[in-house]
Tab-separated table of N, CA and C in Angstrom:
chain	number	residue	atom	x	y	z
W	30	UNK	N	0.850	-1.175	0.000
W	30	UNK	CA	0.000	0.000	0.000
W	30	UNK	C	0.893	1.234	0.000
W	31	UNK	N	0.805	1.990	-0.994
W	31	UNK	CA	1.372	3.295	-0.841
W	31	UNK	C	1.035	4.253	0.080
W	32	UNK	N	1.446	5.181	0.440
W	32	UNK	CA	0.601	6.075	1.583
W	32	UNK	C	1.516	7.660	1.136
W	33	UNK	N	0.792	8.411	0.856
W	33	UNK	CA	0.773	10.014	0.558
W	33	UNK	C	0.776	10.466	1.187
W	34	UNK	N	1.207	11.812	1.875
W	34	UNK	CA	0.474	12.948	2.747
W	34	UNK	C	-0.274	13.382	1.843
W	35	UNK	N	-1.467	13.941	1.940
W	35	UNK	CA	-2.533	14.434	1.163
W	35	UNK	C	-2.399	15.943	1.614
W	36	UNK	N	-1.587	16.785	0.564
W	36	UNK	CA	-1.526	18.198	1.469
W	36	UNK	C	-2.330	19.034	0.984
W	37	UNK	N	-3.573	18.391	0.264
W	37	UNK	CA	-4.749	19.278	-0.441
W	37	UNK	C	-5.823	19.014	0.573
W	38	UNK	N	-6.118	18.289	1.413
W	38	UNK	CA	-6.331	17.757	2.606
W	38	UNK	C	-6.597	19.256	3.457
W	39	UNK	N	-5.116	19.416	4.130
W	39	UNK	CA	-5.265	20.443	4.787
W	39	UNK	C	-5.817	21.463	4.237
W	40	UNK	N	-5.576	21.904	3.044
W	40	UNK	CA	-6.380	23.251	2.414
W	40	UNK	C	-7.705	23.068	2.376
W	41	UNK	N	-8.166	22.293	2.031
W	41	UNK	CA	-9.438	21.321	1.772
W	41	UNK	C	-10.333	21.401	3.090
W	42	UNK	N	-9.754	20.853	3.904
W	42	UNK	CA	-10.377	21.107	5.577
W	42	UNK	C	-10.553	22.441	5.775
W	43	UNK	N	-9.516	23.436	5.499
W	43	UNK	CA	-9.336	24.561	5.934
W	43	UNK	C	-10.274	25.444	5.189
W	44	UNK	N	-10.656	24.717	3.531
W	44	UNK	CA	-11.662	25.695	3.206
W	44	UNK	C	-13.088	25.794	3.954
W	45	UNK	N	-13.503	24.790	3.978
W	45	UNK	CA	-14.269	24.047	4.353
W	45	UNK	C	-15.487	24.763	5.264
W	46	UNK	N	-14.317	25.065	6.510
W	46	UNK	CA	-14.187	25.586	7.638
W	46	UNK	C	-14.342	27.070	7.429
W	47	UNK	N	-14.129	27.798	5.931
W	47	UNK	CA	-13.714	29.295	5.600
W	47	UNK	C	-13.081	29.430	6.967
W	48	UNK	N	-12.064	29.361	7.012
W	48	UNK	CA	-10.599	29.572	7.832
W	48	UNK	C	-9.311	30.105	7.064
W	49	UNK	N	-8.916	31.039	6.763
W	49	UNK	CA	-7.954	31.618	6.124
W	49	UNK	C	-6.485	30.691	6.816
W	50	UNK	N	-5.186	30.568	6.461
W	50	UNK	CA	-4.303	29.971	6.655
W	50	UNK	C	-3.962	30.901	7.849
W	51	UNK	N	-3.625	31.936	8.061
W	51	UNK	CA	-3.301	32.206	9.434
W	51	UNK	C	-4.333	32.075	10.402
W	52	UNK	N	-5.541	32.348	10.340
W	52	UNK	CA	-6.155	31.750	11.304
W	52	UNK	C	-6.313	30.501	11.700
W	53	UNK	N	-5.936	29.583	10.548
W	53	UNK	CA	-5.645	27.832	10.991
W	53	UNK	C	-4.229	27.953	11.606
W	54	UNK	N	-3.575	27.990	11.325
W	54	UNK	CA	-1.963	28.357	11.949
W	54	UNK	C	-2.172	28.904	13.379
W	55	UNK	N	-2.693	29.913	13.705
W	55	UNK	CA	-2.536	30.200	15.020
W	55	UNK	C	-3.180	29.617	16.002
W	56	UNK	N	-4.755	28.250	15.338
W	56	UNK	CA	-5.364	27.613	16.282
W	56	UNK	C	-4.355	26.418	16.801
W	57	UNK	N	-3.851	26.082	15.577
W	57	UNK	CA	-2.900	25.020	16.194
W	57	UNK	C	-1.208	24.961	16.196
W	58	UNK	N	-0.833	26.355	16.514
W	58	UNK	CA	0.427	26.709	17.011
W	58	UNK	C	0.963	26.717	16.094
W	59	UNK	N	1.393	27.462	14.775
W	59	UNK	CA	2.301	27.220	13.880
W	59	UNK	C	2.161	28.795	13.421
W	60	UNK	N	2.924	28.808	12.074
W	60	UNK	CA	3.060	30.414	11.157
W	60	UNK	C	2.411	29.733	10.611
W	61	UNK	N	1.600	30.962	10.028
W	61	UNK	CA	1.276	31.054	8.237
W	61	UNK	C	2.386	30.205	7.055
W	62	UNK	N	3.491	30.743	7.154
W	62	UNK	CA	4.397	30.120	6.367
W	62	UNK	C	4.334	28.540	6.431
W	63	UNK	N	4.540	28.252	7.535
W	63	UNK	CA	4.503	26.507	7.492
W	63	UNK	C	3.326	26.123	6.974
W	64	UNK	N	2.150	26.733	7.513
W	64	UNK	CA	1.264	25.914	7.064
W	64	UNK	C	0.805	26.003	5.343
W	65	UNK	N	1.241	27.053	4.660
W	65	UNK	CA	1.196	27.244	2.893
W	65	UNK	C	2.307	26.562	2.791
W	66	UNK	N	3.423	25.795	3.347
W	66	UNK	CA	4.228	25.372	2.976
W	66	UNK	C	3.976	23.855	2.796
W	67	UNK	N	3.420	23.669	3.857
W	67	UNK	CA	2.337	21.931	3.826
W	67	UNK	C	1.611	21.826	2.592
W	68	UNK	N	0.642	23.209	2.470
W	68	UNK	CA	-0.929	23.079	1.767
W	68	UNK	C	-0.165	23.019	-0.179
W	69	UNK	N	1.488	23.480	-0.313
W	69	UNK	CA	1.576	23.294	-1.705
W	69	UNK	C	2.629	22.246	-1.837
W	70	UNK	N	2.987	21.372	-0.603
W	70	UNK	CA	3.470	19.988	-0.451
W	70	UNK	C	5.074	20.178	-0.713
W	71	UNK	N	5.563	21.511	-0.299
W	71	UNK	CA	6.853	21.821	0.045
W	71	UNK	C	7.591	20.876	1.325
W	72	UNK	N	6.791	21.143	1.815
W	72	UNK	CA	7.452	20.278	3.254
W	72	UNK	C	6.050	19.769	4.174
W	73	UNK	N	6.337	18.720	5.014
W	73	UNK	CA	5.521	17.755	5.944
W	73	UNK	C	5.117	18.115	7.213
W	74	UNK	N	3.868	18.127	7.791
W	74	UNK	CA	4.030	18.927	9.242
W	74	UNK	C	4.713	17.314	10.070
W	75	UNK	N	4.786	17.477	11.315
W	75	UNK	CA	5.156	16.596	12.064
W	75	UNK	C	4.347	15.599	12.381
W	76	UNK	N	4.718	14.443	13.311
W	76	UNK	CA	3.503	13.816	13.720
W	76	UNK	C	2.071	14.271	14.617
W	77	UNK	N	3.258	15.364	15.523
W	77	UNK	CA	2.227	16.001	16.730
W	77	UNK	C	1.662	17.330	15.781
W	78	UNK	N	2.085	17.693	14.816
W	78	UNK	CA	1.486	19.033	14.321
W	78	UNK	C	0.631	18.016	13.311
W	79	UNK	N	0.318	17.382	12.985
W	79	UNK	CA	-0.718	16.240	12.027
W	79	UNK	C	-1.727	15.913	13.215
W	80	UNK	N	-1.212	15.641	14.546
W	80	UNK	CA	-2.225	15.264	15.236
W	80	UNK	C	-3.172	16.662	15.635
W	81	UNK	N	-2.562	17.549	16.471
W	81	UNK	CA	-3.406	19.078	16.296
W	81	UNK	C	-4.138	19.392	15.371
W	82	UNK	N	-3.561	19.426	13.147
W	82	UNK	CA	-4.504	19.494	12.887
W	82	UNK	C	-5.948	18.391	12.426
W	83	UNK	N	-5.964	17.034	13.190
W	83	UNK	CA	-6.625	16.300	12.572
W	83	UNK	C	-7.597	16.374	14.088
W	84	UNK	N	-7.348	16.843	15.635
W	84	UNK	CA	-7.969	17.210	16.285
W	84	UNK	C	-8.656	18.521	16.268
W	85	UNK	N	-8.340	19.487	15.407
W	85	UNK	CA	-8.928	20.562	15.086
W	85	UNK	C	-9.736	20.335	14.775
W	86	UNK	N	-9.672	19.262	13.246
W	86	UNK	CA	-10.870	19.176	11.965
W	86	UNK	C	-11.819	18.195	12.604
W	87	UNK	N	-11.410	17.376	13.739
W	87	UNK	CA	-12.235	16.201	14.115
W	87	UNK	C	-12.022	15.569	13.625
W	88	UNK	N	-11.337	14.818	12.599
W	88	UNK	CA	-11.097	14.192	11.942
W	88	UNK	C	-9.914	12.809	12.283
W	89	UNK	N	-9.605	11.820	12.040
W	89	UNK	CA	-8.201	10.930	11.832
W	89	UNK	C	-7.168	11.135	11.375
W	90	UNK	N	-6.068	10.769	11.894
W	90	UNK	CA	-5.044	11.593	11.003
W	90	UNK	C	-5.078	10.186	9.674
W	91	UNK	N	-5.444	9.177	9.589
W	91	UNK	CA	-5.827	8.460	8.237
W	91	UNK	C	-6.350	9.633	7.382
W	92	UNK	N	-7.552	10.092	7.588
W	92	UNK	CA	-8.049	11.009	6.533
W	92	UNK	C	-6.987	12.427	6.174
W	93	UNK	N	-6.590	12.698	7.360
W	93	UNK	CA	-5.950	13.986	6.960
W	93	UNK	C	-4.538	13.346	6.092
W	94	UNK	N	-4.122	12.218	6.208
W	94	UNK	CA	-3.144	11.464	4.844
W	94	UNK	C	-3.819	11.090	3.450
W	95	UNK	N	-4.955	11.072	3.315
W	95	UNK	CA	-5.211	10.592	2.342
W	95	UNK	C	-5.713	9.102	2.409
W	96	UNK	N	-5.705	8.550	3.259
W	96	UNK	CA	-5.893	6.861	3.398
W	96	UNK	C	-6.856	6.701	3.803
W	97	UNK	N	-7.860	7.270	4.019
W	97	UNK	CA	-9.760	7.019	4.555
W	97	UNK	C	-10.312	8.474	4.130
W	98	UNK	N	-11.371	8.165	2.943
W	98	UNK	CA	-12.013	9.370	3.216
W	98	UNK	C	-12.872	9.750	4.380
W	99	UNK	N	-13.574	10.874	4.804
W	99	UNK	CA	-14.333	11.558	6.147
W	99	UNK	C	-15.467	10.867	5.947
């Protein structure tokens, strides 16, 4: 099984929500920068910054990878 980070995911949640990227960033401790840096699949958040945002969205962090849809 292959496994992706799905970093359209986070944007995706974040639209969702109409949550602009700094206001998602500052709910779950990060910059703006990191998190547009995730959402155009520049770089990976962590495990514990994947878990924050998949407790934000309510969500699994399966879904927030791409491996179960919601």
């Amino acid at each position: 099984m292959e496994y992706n980070f799905a970093n359209n995911k986070i944007a995706e949640l974040r639209k969702e929500k109409l949550l602009s990227q700094r206001q998602l960033a500052k709910e779950i401790g990060t910059s703006q920068a990191n998190l547009s840096r995730w959402e155009q699949g520049l770089n990976e958040p962590s495990i514990i910054e994947c878990w924050k945002i998949a407790d934000y969205f309510e969500v699994s962090i399966d879904v927030l990878c791409g491996r179960l849809e919601y």
